[in-house]
Amino acid sequence: MSTRTFRRRVLAGAGALSLALTGGVAGLAGTAQAATKTTTVFVQCDAPDPQPDGSGNQTFTVTLPDTAKAGDTVPITVDPGPSPLLPQFAVTTENTTKITLVVGSAKQTIVGDPETVTVTPGVPLDPKPVTKTIKVPDGSEGTTVDVKLDLIVTDAKLGASVFTTTCTPVPRPSASLGSIAVEALPKDPVTTKLTPNSGKAGTSVVVSGANFPAGPVTCSAQLGGTATGDTGAGSADASGAASCTLTVTKKADAIKIDGSTGPAKSFVFVEEQAGVKNPVDVEVLPGPLGIGPKDGFPASEWGKVTINGKPQSVIGQFNAATVQDFRGGSLGWDVTATRTPFLNEATGHSMANAQIGIQPSCTVTNPDSPSTCTAGAPGAITDTPMKVASQAAGGDQLTGGEFAVGGAGMIQLPSFMFADTYQSVVTFSVA
């Protein structure tokens, strides 16, 4: 594991800063041949200070296809009504909403496109519908899959800072917002793997597949999308797992099990060359998984507040740490964050009740990176490691690359404290 340290400082002195934004729910838009249903959902919303929290009914009009096959990706429309929160500030922000749905028994998160919103005090937000997609769960053939609301997270961006409002339905998840009748048909057959995936004329290749009807299967080689004439035979078992053996006799760039709906798997054909052979070997060694910069970042100021007897907040931005995965394999990684208490070591003063939160971000900085990365959910950083970013393991596929991990932050201060300069050390670690 590699560890780097980041410092943040908050002062209790002159000046004041307090902002809070609120948002509703962005939605998704559907297709013509679909069913539409409107459902009233009671939600409890946690807004950033000093905007008060709120709760109430919100209507959701959801459009879904009437039917689909298990494993299909289908469009969904979520058109929310006005938010139950009444904003107290006039401001223009760029809002992005993340909606977690329970599709069948599995959670799926859809993210709305950024929307410029002008907030008027006392007037609830009424976001526009947005179109996204969800996946019909595998193994749901012949059933009806309900779609329910589990969580709504609205990020309001103001400059370089992000303010998050979280709304939770009661009960959680909500009643069904819509449903899909899943056809009693198997998933589409696909080719999954070639063993080996390269070779010269005469190479025997085992072609693997999934979701095939039990019984005999055939496989074939292609060059530029056209069959080369090389074919093979095999079978699929009762679970749909297929295996087919083919001998490559001529140049090919792909092989598949016939009947596959997805693309064929790539094959590298090695052509025989006339003359004296002079083999050249190159050994590629794995590099490190690390996070930087090596010595961390210097302490940074996140503004000042004046004690006024009320809880206050200051906002700032975490410097982006560089994550480098040069291991040359298919492993994943997680970046976690921890922090120390807010202290002034010289005076002995502390702020035991102060909290610091992060809205994580993760971006690919090297366009040649074979992997993408995913930012973690927003939340408070404590002495327990909090996942702020991750790269998924790749299975049979190569992973790795270069990334930047950071995010917007907010420090929530108690009503009373010693007027002093305080520091907490936030540490990002990768493993």
PDB file of C-alpha atoms in Angstrom, residues 28-323:
ATOM      1  CA  LEU A  28     -34.834  10.143 -17.438  1.00  0.00           C
ATOM      2  CA  ALA A  29     -36.967  10.090 -20.663  1.00  0.00           C
ATOM      3  CA  GLY A  30     -38.325   6.976 -22.363  1.00  0.00           C
ATOM      4  CA  THR A  31     -39.546   5.639 -25.705  1.00  0.00           C
ATOM      5  CA  ALA A  32     -42.953   5.678 -27.414  1.00  0.00           C
ATOM      6  CA  GLN A  33     -43.745   1.971 -26.956  1.00  0.00           C
ATOM      7  CA  ALA A  34     -43.643   1.998 -23.196  1.00  0.00           C
ATOM      8  CA  ALA A  35     -45.845   2.230 -20.113  1.00  0.00           C
ATOM      9  CA  THR A  36     -46.002   5.387 -17.977  1.00  0.00           C
ATOM     10  CA  LYS A  37     -46.901   5.489 -14.286  1.00  0.00           C
ATOM     11  CA  THR A  38     -47.045   8.372 -11.773  1.00  0.00           C
ATOM     12  CA  THR A  39     -46.286   7.590  -8.127  1.00  0.00           C
ATOM     13  CA  THR A  40     -46.252   9.841  -5.045  1.00  0.00           C
ATOM     14  CA  VAL A  41     -43.241   9.188  -2.814  1.00  0.00           C
ATOM     15  CA  PHE A  42     -42.601  10.626   0.669  1.00  0.00           C
ATOM     16  CA  VAL A  43     -38.938  11.657   0.917  1.00  0.00           C
ATOM     17  CA  GLN A  44     -36.734  12.966   3.715  1.00  0.00           C
ATOM     18  CA  CYS A  45     -34.020  15.336   2.479  1.00  0.00           C
ATOM     19  CA  ASP A  46     -30.708  16.166   4.167  1.00  0.00           C
ATOM     20  CA  ALA A  47     -29.525  19.544   2.846  1.00  0.00           C
ATOM     21  CA  PRO A  48     -26.094  21.160   3.372  1.00  0.00           C
ATOM     22  CA  ASP A  49     -25.879  23.742   6.193  1.00  0.00           C
ATOM     23  CA  PRO A  50     -27.287  26.302   6.725  1.00  0.00           C
ATOM     24  CA  GLN A  51     -30.183  25.275   4.452  1.00  0.00           C
ATOM     25  CA  PRO A  52     -32.636  23.431   6.729  1.00  0.00           C
ATOM     26  CA  ASP A  53     -33.516  19.828   6.014  1.00  0.00           C
ATOM     27  CA  GLY A  54     -37.012  19.021   4.839  1.00  0.00           C
ATOM     28  CA  SER A  55     -39.437  16.264   3.958  1.00  0.00           C
ATOM     29  CA  GLY A  56     -42.649  15.812   2.038  1.00  0.00           C
ATOM     30  CA  ASN A  57     -44.344  14.203  -0.938  1.00  0.00           C
ATOM     31  CA  GLN A  58     -42.779  14.273  -4.401  1.00  0.00           C
ATOM     32  CA  THR A  59     -44.339  12.793  -7.526  1.00  0.00           C
ATOM     33  CA  PHE A  60     -42.353  10.662  -9.963  1.00  0.00           C
ATOM     34  CA  THR A  61     -43.617   9.893 -13.450  1.00  0.00           C
ATOM     35  CA  VAL A  62     -41.676   6.918 -14.792  1.00  0.00           C
ATOM     36  CA  THR A  63     -41.745   5.519 -18.318  1.00  0.00           C
ATOM     37  CA  LEU A  64     -40.451   2.010 -19.012  1.00  0.00           C
ATOM     38  CA  PRO A  65     -40.773  -0.526 -21.844  1.00  0.00           C
ATOM     39  CA  ASP A  66     -43.665  -2.939 -21.330  1.00  0.00           C
ATOM     40  CA  THR A  67     -41.451  -5.965 -22.000  1.00  0.00           C
ATOM     41  CA  ALA A  68     -37.776  -6.865 -22.354  1.00  0.00           C
ATOM     42  CA  LYS A  69     -35.422  -9.822 -22.231  1.00  0.00           C
ATOM     43  CA  ALA A  70     -33.225 -10.665 -19.241  1.00  0.00           C
ATOM     44  CA  GLY A  71     -29.892  -8.875 -19.603  1.00  0.00           C
ATOM     45  CA  ASP A  72     -31.314  -6.178 -21.914  1.00  0.00           C
ATOM     46  CA  THR A  73     -30.350  -2.533 -21.451  1.00  0.00           C
ATOM     47  CA  VAL A  74     -33.555  -0.502 -21.707  1.00  0.00           C
ATOM     48  CA  PRO A  75     -34.417   3.234 -21.613  1.00  0.00           C
ATOM     49  CA  ILE A  76     -36.105   4.717 -18.572  1.00  0.00           C
ATOM     50  CA  THR A  77     -37.722   8.096 -17.936  1.00  0.00           C
ATOM     51  CA  VAL A  78     -37.984   9.583 -14.473  1.00  0.00           C
ATOM     52  CA  ASP A  79     -39.839  12.900 -14.524  1.00  0.00           C
ATOM     53  CA  PRO A  80     -39.868  14.285 -10.962  1.00  0.00           C
ATOM     54  CA  GLY A  81     -42.333  16.794  -9.633  1.00  0.00           C
ATOM     55  CA  PRO A  82     -41.336  19.767  -7.439  1.00  0.00           C
ATOM     56  CA  SER A  83     -38.913  19.024  -4.601  1.00  0.00           C
ATOM     57  CA  PRO A  84     -40.309  19.142  -1.051  1.00  0.00           C
ATOM     58  CA  LEU A  85     -37.384  21.373  -0.008  1.00  0.00           C
ATOM     59  CA  LEU A  86     -37.949  25.148  -0.076  1.00  0.00           C
ATOM     60  CA  PRO A  87     -34.637  26.910  -0.845  1.00  0.00           C
ATOM     61  CA  GLN A  88     -33.680  29.949   1.228  1.00  0.00           C
ATOM     62  CA  PHE A  89     -31.047  31.425  -1.063  1.00  0.00           C
ATOM     63  CA  ALA A  90     -31.089  33.030  -4.521  1.00  0.00           C
ATOM     64  CA  VAL A  91     -28.290  31.551  -6.590  1.00  0.00           C
ATOM     65  CA  THR A  92     -27.560  29.961  -9.981  1.00  0.00           C
ATOM     66  CA  THR A  93     -25.879  26.555  -9.907  1.00  0.00           C
ATOM     67  CA  GLU A  94     -25.108  23.603 -12.145  1.00  0.00           C
ATOM     68  CA  ASN A  95     -26.976  20.597 -10.723  1.00  0.00           C
ATOM     69  CA  THR A  96     -26.224  16.922 -11.334  1.00  0.00           C
ATOM     70  CA  THR A  97     -28.501  14.279  -9.859  1.00  0.00           C
ATOM     71  CA  LYS A  98     -27.625  10.667  -9.070  1.00  0.00           C
ATOM     72  CA  ILE A  99     -30.663   8.411  -8.639  1.00  0.00           C
ATOM     73  CA  THR A 100     -30.257   4.952  -7.146  1.00  0.00           C
ATOM     74  CA  LEU A 101     -33.026   2.569  -8.193  1.00  0.00           C
ATOM     75  CA  VAL A 102     -33.784  -0.952  -7.043  1.00  0.00           C
ATOM     76  CA  VAL A 103     -34.356  -2.933 -10.233  1.00  0.00           C
ATOM     77  CA  GLY A 104     -35.753  -6.283  -9.151  1.00  0.00           C
ATOM     78  CA  SER A 105     -33.485  -6.922  -6.168  1.00  0.00           C
ATOM     79  CA  ALA A 106     -30.343  -5.131  -7.408  1.00  0.00           C
ATOM     80  CA  LYS A 107     -29.414  -1.466  -7.046  1.00  0.00           C
ATOM     81  CA  GLN A 108     -28.547   0.514 -10.174  1.00  0.00           C
ATOM     82  CA  THR A 109     -27.509   4.176 -10.245  1.00  0.00           C
ATOM     83  CA  ILE A 110     -28.343   6.539 -13.093  1.00  0.00           C
ATOM     84  CA  VAL A 111     -26.776   9.982 -13.417  1.00  0.00           C
ATOM     85  CA  GLY A 112     -28.592  12.912 -14.978  1.00  0.00           C
ATOM     86  CA  ASP A 113     -26.886  15.385 -17.284  1.00  0.00           C
ATOM     87  CA  PRO A 114     -25.744  18.656 -15.664  1.00  0.00           C
ATOM     88  CA  GLU A 115     -28.529  21.257 -15.593  1.00  0.00           C
ATOM     89  CA  THR A 116     -28.180  25.002 -14.977  1.00  0.00           C
ATOM     90  CA  VAL A 117     -30.680  25.932 -12.269  1.00  0.00           C
ATOM     91  CA  THR A 118     -31.701  29.365 -11.002  1.00  0.00           C
ATOM     92  CA  VAL A 119     -32.843  29.031  -7.389  1.00  0.00           C
ATOM     93  CA  THR A 120     -35.545  31.383  -6.079  1.00  0.00           C
ATOM     94  CA  PRO A 121     -36.071  31.556  -2.295  1.00  0.00           C
ATOM     95  CA  GLY A 122     -39.276  29.815  -1.254  1.00  0.00           C
ATOM     96  CA  VAL A 123     -39.880  28.247  -4.686  1.00  0.00           C
ATOM     97  CA  PRO A 124     -39.225  24.480  -4.924  1.00  0.00           C
ATOM     98  CA  LEU A 125     -37.064  23.227  -7.770  1.00  0.00           C
ATOM     99  CA  ASP A 126     -38.819  21.307 -10.558  1.00  0.00           C
ATOM    100  CA  PRO A 127     -36.056  19.613 -12.608  1.00  0.00           C
ATOM    101  CA  LYS A 128     -36.450  18.658 -16.244  1.00  0.00           C
ATOM    102  CA  PRO A 129     -36.836  15.001 -17.319  1.00  0.00           C
ATOM    103  CA  VAL A 130     -33.632  13.245 -18.399  1.00  0.00           C
ATOM    104  CA  THR A 131     -33.247   9.995 -20.388  1.00  0.00           C
ATOM    105  CA  LYS A 132     -30.940   7.214 -19.183  1.00  0.00           C
ATOM    106  CA  THR A 133     -30.877   3.395 -19.241  1.00  0.00           C
ATOM    107  CA  ILE A 134     -31.064   0.507 -16.790  1.00  0.00           C
ATOM    108  CA  LYS A 135     -30.262  -3.195 -17.166  1.00  0.00           C
ATOM    109  CA  VAL A 136     -32.888  -5.898 -16.769  1.00  0.00           C
ATOM    110  CA  PRO A 137     -31.390  -8.365 -14.240  1.00  0.00           C
ATOM    111  CA  ASP A 138     -29.943 -11.650 -15.451  1.00  0.00           C
ATOM    112  CA  GLY A 139     -31.972 -14.678 -14.448  1.00  0.00           C
ATOM    113  CA  SER A 140     -35.301 -12.805 -14.410  1.00  0.00           C
ATOM    114  CA  GLU A 141     -36.830 -14.681 -17.369  1.00  0.00           C
ATOM    115  CA  GLY A 142     -40.601 -15.069 -17.076  1.00  0.00           C
ATOM    116  CA  THR A 143     -40.990 -12.661 -14.132  1.00  0.00           C
ATOM    117  CA  THR A 144     -42.131  -9.075 -13.617  1.00  0.00           C
ATOM    118  CA  VAL A 145     -39.317  -6.761 -12.497  1.00  0.00           C
ATOM    119  CA  ASP A 146     -40.331  -3.784 -10.350  1.00  0.00           C
ATOM    120  CA  VAL A 147     -38.351  -0.531 -10.358  1.00  0.00           C
ATOM    121  CA  LYS A 148     -38.288   1.312  -7.020  1.00  0.00           C
ATOM    122  CA  LEU A 149     -36.631   4.477  -5.711  1.00  0.00           C
ATOM    123  CA  ASP A 150     -33.776   3.933  -3.219  1.00  0.00           C
ATOM    124  CA  LEU A 151     -31.846   7.219  -2.961  1.00  0.00           C
ATOM    125  CA  ILE A 152     -31.464  10.631  -4.598  1.00  0.00           C
ATOM    126  CA  VAL A 153     -28.215  12.606  -4.419  1.00  0.00           C
ATOM    127  CA  THR A 154     -28.193  16.097  -5.969  1.00  0.00           C
ATOM    128  CA  ASP A 155     -24.828  17.832  -6.398  1.00  0.00           C
ATOM    129  CA  ALA A 156     -25.083  21.609  -6.857  1.00  0.00           C
ATOM    130  CA  LYS A 157     -21.867  23.053  -8.318  1.00  0.00           C
ATOM    131  CA  LEU A 158     -20.998  26.651  -7.530  1.00  0.00           C
ATOM    132  CA  GLY A 159     -17.596  27.603  -8.859  1.00  0.00           C
ATOM    133  CA  ALA A 160     -15.130  24.949  -7.741  1.00  0.00           C
ATOM    134  CA  SER A 161     -17.321  23.796  -4.855  1.00  0.00           C
ATOM    135  CA  VAL A 162     -20.085  21.201  -4.751  1.00  0.00           C
ATOM    136  CA  PHE A 163     -22.995  21.169  -2.284  1.00  0.00           C
ATOM    137  CA  THR A 164     -24.824  17.867  -1.858  1.00  0.00           C
ATOM    138  CA  THR A 165     -28.465  17.245  -0.971  1.00  0.00           C
ATOM    139  CA  THR A 166     -29.477  13.644  -0.193  1.00  0.00           C
ATOM    140  CA  CYS A 167     -33.130  12.547  -0.225  1.00  0.00           C
ATOM    141  CA  THR A 168     -34.247   9.143   1.055  1.00  0.00           C
ATOM    142  CA  PRO A 169     -37.723   7.673   0.419  1.00  0.00           C
ATOM    143  CA  VAL A 170     -39.779   6.461   3.362  1.00  0.00           C
ATOM    144  CA  PRO A 171     -40.133   3.521   3.312  1.00  0.00           C
ATOM    145  CA  ARG A 172     -36.844   2.689   1.614  1.00  0.00           C
ATOM    146  CA  PRO A 173     -37.016   1.537  -1.107  1.00  0.00           C
ATOM    147  CA  SER A 174     -40.241   3.156  -2.260  1.00  0.00           C
ATOM    148  CA  ALA A 175     -43.304   1.497  -3.713  1.00  0.00           C
ATOM    149  CA  SER A 176     -42.967   0.382  -7.337  1.00  0.00           C
ATOM    150  CA  LEU A 177     -42.491   3.297  -9.755  1.00  0.00           C
ATOM    151  CA  GLY A 178     -42.959   1.011 -12.761  1.00  0.00           C
ATOM    152  CA  SER A 179     -42.417  -2.553 -13.915  1.00  0.00           C
ATOM    153  CA  ILE A 180     -41.155  -4.605 -16.860  1.00  0.00           C
ATOM    154  CA  ALA A 181     -42.521  -7.988 -17.933  1.00  0.00           C
ATOM    155  CA  VAL A 182     -39.431 -10.081 -18.695  1.00  0.00           C
ATOM    156  CA  GLU A 183     -39.778 -12.497 -21.593  1.00  0.00           C
ATOM    157  CA  ALA A 184     -39.402 -16.186 -20.798  1.00  0.00           C
ATOM    158  CA  LEU A 185     -36.443 -16.458 -23.161  1.00  0.00           C
ATOM    159  CA  PRO A 186     -32.763 -17.125 -22.530  1.00  0.00           C
ATOM    160  CA  LYS A 187     -30.187 -14.361 -22.740  1.00  0.00           C
ATOM    161  CA  ASP A 188     -28.491 -13.773 -26.092  1.00  0.00           C
ATOM    162  CA  PRO A 189     -25.611 -16.168 -26.805  1.00  0.00           C
ATOM    163  CA  VAL A 190     -22.142 -14.596 -26.834  1.00  0.00           C
ATOM    164  CA  THR A 191     -18.563 -15.681 -27.529  1.00  0.00           C
ATOM    165  CA  THR A 192     -16.480 -15.076 -24.401  1.00  0.00           C
ATOM    166  CA  LYS A 193     -12.893 -16.312 -24.902  1.00  0.00           C
ATOM    167  CA  LEU A 194     -10.324 -17.827 -27.276  1.00  0.00           C
ATOM    168  CA  THR A 195      -7.622 -20.217 -26.010  1.00  0.00           C
ATOM    169  CA  PRO A 196      -5.096 -19.394 -27.396  1.00  0.00           C
ATOM    170  CA  ASN A 197      -5.955 -16.061 -29.018  1.00  0.00           C
ATOM    171  CA  SER A 198      -2.969 -16.124 -31.401  1.00  0.00           C
ATOM    172  CA  GLY A 199      -0.981 -18.595 -33.519  1.00  0.00           C
ATOM    173  CA  LYS A 200       0.150 -19.691 -36.953  1.00  0.00           C
ATOM    174  CA  ALA A 201      -1.534 -21.980 -39.471  1.00  0.00           C
ATOM    175  CA  GLY A 202      -2.339 -25.290 -37.820  1.00  0.00           C
ATOM    176  CA  THR A 203      -3.107 -23.783 -34.386  1.00  0.00           C
ATOM    177  CA  SER A 204      -5.998 -25.449 -32.570  1.00  0.00           C
ATOM    178  CA  VAL A 205      -8.224 -22.908 -30.793  1.00  0.00           C
ATOM    179  CA  VAL A 206     -10.813 -23.625 -28.085  1.00  0.00           C
ATOM    180  CA  VAL A 207     -13.656 -21.103 -28.421  1.00  0.00           C
ATOM    181  CA  SER A 208     -15.775 -20.495 -25.289  1.00  0.00           C
ATOM    182  CA  GLY A 209     -19.273 -19.018 -25.092  1.00  0.00           C
ATOM    183  CA  ALA A 210     -22.239 -18.428 -22.791  1.00  0.00           C
ATOM    184  CA  ASN A 211     -26.060 -18.506 -22.992  1.00  0.00           C
ATOM    185  CA  PHE A 212     -26.302 -21.105 -25.787  1.00  0.00           C
ATOM    186  CA  PRO A 213     -29.114 -23.679 -25.977  1.00  0.00           C
ATOM    187  CA  ALA A 214     -27.924 -27.071 -24.778  1.00  0.00           C
ATOM    188  CA  GLY A 215     -26.689 -29.207 -27.667  1.00  0.00           C
ATOM    189  CA  PRO A 216     -24.208 -29.047 -30.565  1.00  0.00           C
ATOM    190  CA  VAL A 217     -22.579 -25.760 -31.642  1.00  0.00           C
ATOM    191  CA  THR A 218     -20.305 -24.730 -34.511  1.00  0.00           C
ATOM    192  CA  CYS A 219     -17.612 -22.058 -34.627  1.00  0.00           C
ATOM    193  CA  SER A 220     -15.944 -20.185 -37.501  1.00  0.00           C
ATOM    194  CA  ALA A 221     -12.990 -17.896 -38.265  1.00  0.00           C
ATOM    195  CA  GLN A 222     -13.233 -14.479 -39.933  1.00  0.00           C
ATOM    196  CA  LEU A 223     -10.986 -12.036 -41.743  1.00  0.00           C
ATOM    197  CA  GLY A 224     -12.281  -8.487 -42.049  1.00  0.00           C
ATOM    198  CA  GLY A 225     -15.761  -9.687 -41.140  1.00  0.00           C
ATOM    199  CA  THR A 226     -15.858 -12.375 -43.859  1.00  0.00           C
ATOM    200  CA  ALA A 227     -15.720 -16.100 -43.105  1.00  0.00           C
ATOM    201  CA  THR A 228     -12.401 -17.745 -44.031  1.00  0.00           C
ATOM    202  CA  GLY A 229     -13.851 -21.244 -44.345  1.00  0.00           C
ATOM    203  CA  ASP A 230     -12.197 -22.590 -41.179  1.00  0.00           C
ATOM    204  CA  THR A 231     -14.913 -24.093 -38.961  1.00  0.00           C
ATOM    205  CA  GLY A 232     -15.161 -26.334 -35.915  1.00  0.00           C
ATOM    206  CA  ALA A 233     -17.657 -28.188 -33.764  1.00  0.00           C
ATOM    207  CA  GLY A 234     -18.484 -28.485 -30.088  1.00  0.00           C
ATOM    208  CA  SER A 235     -21.389 -28.472 -27.668  1.00  0.00           C
ATOM    209  CA  ALA A 236     -23.184 -26.420 -24.992  1.00  0.00           C
ATOM    210  CA  ASP A 237     -24.178 -27.864 -21.624  1.00  0.00           C
ATOM    211  CA  ALA A 238     -27.435 -27.374 -19.714  1.00  0.00           C
ATOM    212  CA  SER A 239     -26.159 -24.107 -18.154  1.00  0.00           C
ATOM    213  CA  GLY A 240     -25.534 -22.590 -21.603  1.00  0.00           C
ATOM    214  CA  ALA A 241     -21.729 -22.793 -21.406  1.00  0.00           C
ATOM    215  CA  ALA A 242     -20.392 -23.680 -24.858  1.00  0.00           C
ATOM    216  CA  SER A 243     -17.032 -24.985 -26.018  1.00  0.00           C
ATOM    217  CA  CYS A 244     -15.995 -25.402 -29.650  1.00  0.00           C
ATOM    218  CA  THR A 245     -12.636 -26.421 -31.157  1.00  0.00           C
ATOM    219  CA  LEU A 246     -11.389 -24.948 -34.439  1.00  0.00           C
ATOM    220  CA  THR A 247      -8.108 -25.376 -36.337  1.00  0.00           C
ATOM    221  CA  VAL A 248      -6.835 -22.213 -38.033  1.00  0.00           C
ATOM    222  CA  THR A 249      -5.455 -23.055 -41.495  1.00  0.00           C
ATOM    223  CA  LYS A 250      -5.347 -19.591 -43.064  1.00  0.00           C
ATOM    224  CA  LYS A 251      -5.081 -15.944 -42.034  1.00  0.00           C
ATOM    225  CA  ALA A 252      -7.837 -14.816 -39.651  1.00  0.00           C
ATOM    226  CA  ASP A 253      -8.392 -11.850 -37.338  1.00  0.00           C
ATOM    227  CA  ALA A 254     -11.424 -13.059 -35.324  1.00  0.00           C
ATOM    228  CA  ILE A 255     -13.217 -16.252 -34.272  1.00  0.00           C
ATOM    229  CA  LYS A 256     -16.711 -16.772 -32.867  1.00  0.00           C
ATOM    230  CA  ILE A 257     -19.240 -19.455 -32.007  1.00  0.00           C
ATOM    231  CA  ASP A 258     -21.929 -19.273 -34.680  1.00  0.00           C
ATOM    232  CA  GLY A 259     -25.132 -17.717 -33.409  1.00  0.00           C
ATOM    233  CA  SER A 260     -23.362 -15.212 -31.162  1.00  0.00           C
ATOM    234  CA  THR A 261     -25.059 -11.827 -31.051  1.00  0.00           C
ATOM    235  CA  GLY A 262     -21.962  -9.950 -29.910  1.00  0.00           C
ATOM    236  CA  PRO A 263     -18.759  -9.317 -31.851  1.00  0.00           C
ATOM    237  CA  ALA A 264     -16.289 -12.107 -32.548  1.00  0.00           C
ATOM    238  CA  LYS A 265     -13.186 -12.328 -30.338  1.00  0.00           C
ATOM    239  CA  SER A 266      -9.935 -11.016 -31.827  1.00  0.00           C
ATOM    240  CA  PHE A 267      -7.303 -13.516 -33.036  1.00  0.00           C
ATOM    241  CA  VAL A 268      -3.700 -12.641 -33.977  1.00  0.00           C
ATOM    242  CA  PHE A 269      -2.501 -14.740 -36.932  1.00  0.00           C
ATOM    243  CA  VAL A 270       1.268 -15.331 -37.035  1.00  0.00           C
ATOM    244  CA  GLU A 271       2.463 -15.750 -40.622  1.00  0.00           C
ATOM    245  CA  GLU A 272       5.394 -17.995 -41.473  1.00  0.00           C
ATOM    246  CA  GLN A 273       8.376 -16.122 -42.953  1.00  0.00           C
ATOM    247  CA  ALA A 274      10.910 -17.628 -45.370  1.00  0.00           C
ATOM    248  CA  GLY A 275      14.619 -17.469 -44.571  1.00  0.00           C
ATOM    249  CA  VAL A 276      16.761 -17.762 -41.448  1.00  0.00           C
ATOM    250  CA  LYS A 277      14.800 -17.245 -38.243  1.00  0.00           C
ATOM    251  CA  ASN A 278      16.220 -14.877 -35.630  1.00  0.00           C
ATOM    252  CA  PRO A 279      13.929 -14.925 -32.559  1.00  0.00           C
ATOM    253  CA  VAL A 280      13.732 -11.734 -30.476  1.00  0.00           C
ATOM    254  CA  ASP A 281      12.397 -11.974 -26.925  1.00  0.00           C
ATOM    255  CA  VAL A 282      11.421  -9.018 -24.768  1.00  0.00           C
ATOM    256  CA  GLU A 283      10.541  -9.295 -21.096  1.00  0.00           C
ATOM    257  CA  VAL A 284       8.011  -6.792 -19.759  1.00  0.00           C
ATOM    258  CA  LEU A 285       8.287  -6.386 -16.001  1.00  0.00           C
ATOM    259  CA  PRO A 286       5.422  -5.148 -13.811  1.00  0.00           C
ATOM    260  CA  GLY A 287       5.647  -1.603 -12.501  1.00  0.00           C
ATOM    261  CA  PRO A 288       4.288  -0.211  -9.233  1.00  0.00           C
ATOM    262  CA  LEU A 289       0.884   0.812  -7.959  1.00  0.00           C
ATOM    263  CA  GLY A 290       1.393   4.139  -6.257  1.00  0.00           C
ATOM    264  CA  ILE A 291      -0.107   7.472  -5.272  1.00  0.00           C
ATOM    265  CA  GLY A 292       1.596  10.845  -5.290  1.00  0.00           C
ATOM    266  CA  PRO A 293       3.052  13.381  -5.046  1.00  0.00           C
ATOM    267  CA  LYS A 294       5.789  11.634  -3.089  1.00  0.00           C
ATOM    268  CA  ASP A 295       5.958  14.140  -0.229  1.00  0.00           C
ATOM    269  CA  GLY A 296       2.277  15.116  -0.163  1.00  0.00           C
ATOM    270  CA  PHE A 297       0.886  18.628  -0.524  1.00  0.00           C
ATOM    271  CA  PRO A 298       1.621  21.685   1.636  1.00  0.00           C
ATOM    272  CA  ALA A 299      -1.055  22.906   4.051  1.00  0.00           C
ATOM    273  CA  SER A 300      -3.761  24.993   2.362  1.00  0.00           C
ATOM    274  CA  GLU A 301      -6.202  27.579   3.713  1.00  0.00           C
ATOM    275  CA  TRP A 302      -9.933  26.870   3.426  1.00  0.00           C
ATOM    276  CA  GLY A 303     -11.116  30.298   4.509  1.00  0.00           C
ATOM    277  CA  LYS A 304     -11.975  31.961   7.799  1.00  0.00           C
ATOM    278  CA  VAL A 305     -15.097  32.204   9.955  1.00  0.00           C
ATOM    279  CA  THR A 306     -16.183  34.471  12.808  1.00  0.00           C
ATOM    280  CA  ILE A 307     -17.672  32.779  15.866  1.00  0.00           C
ATOM    281  CA  ASN A 308     -21.385  33.684  16.039  1.00  0.00           C
ATOM    282  CA  GLY A 309     -22.887  31.002  18.271  1.00  0.00           C
ATOM    283  CA  LYS A 310     -24.193  28.947  15.352  1.00  0.00           C
ATOM    284  CA  PRO A 311     -22.784  26.001  13.373  1.00  0.00           C
ATOM    285  CA  GLN A 312     -20.965  27.190  10.258  1.00  0.00           C
ATOM    286  CA  SER A 313     -19.379  25.664   7.177  1.00  0.00           C
ATOM    287  CA  VAL A 314     -16.406  26.441   4.963  1.00  0.00           C
ATOM    288  CA  ILE A 315     -15.821  24.957   1.538  1.00  0.00           C
ATOM    289  CA  GLY A 316     -12.707  24.103  -0.404  1.00  0.00           C
ATOM    290  CA  GLN A 317     -11.103  21.745  -2.897  1.00  0.00           C
ATOM    291  CA  PHE A 318      -8.828  18.782  -2.281  1.00  0.00           C
ATOM    292  CA  ASN A 319      -5.738  18.826  -4.475  1.00  0.00           C
ATOM    293  CA  ALA A 320      -5.896  15.916  -6.923  1.00  0.00           C
ATOM    294  CA  ALA A 321      -3.554  13.045  -6.062  1.00  0.00           C
ATOM    295  CA  THR A 322      -1.955  11.122  -8.922  1.00  0.00           C
ATOM    296  CA  VAL A 323      -2.655   7.379  -8.988  1.00  0.00           C
TER     297      VAL A 323
END
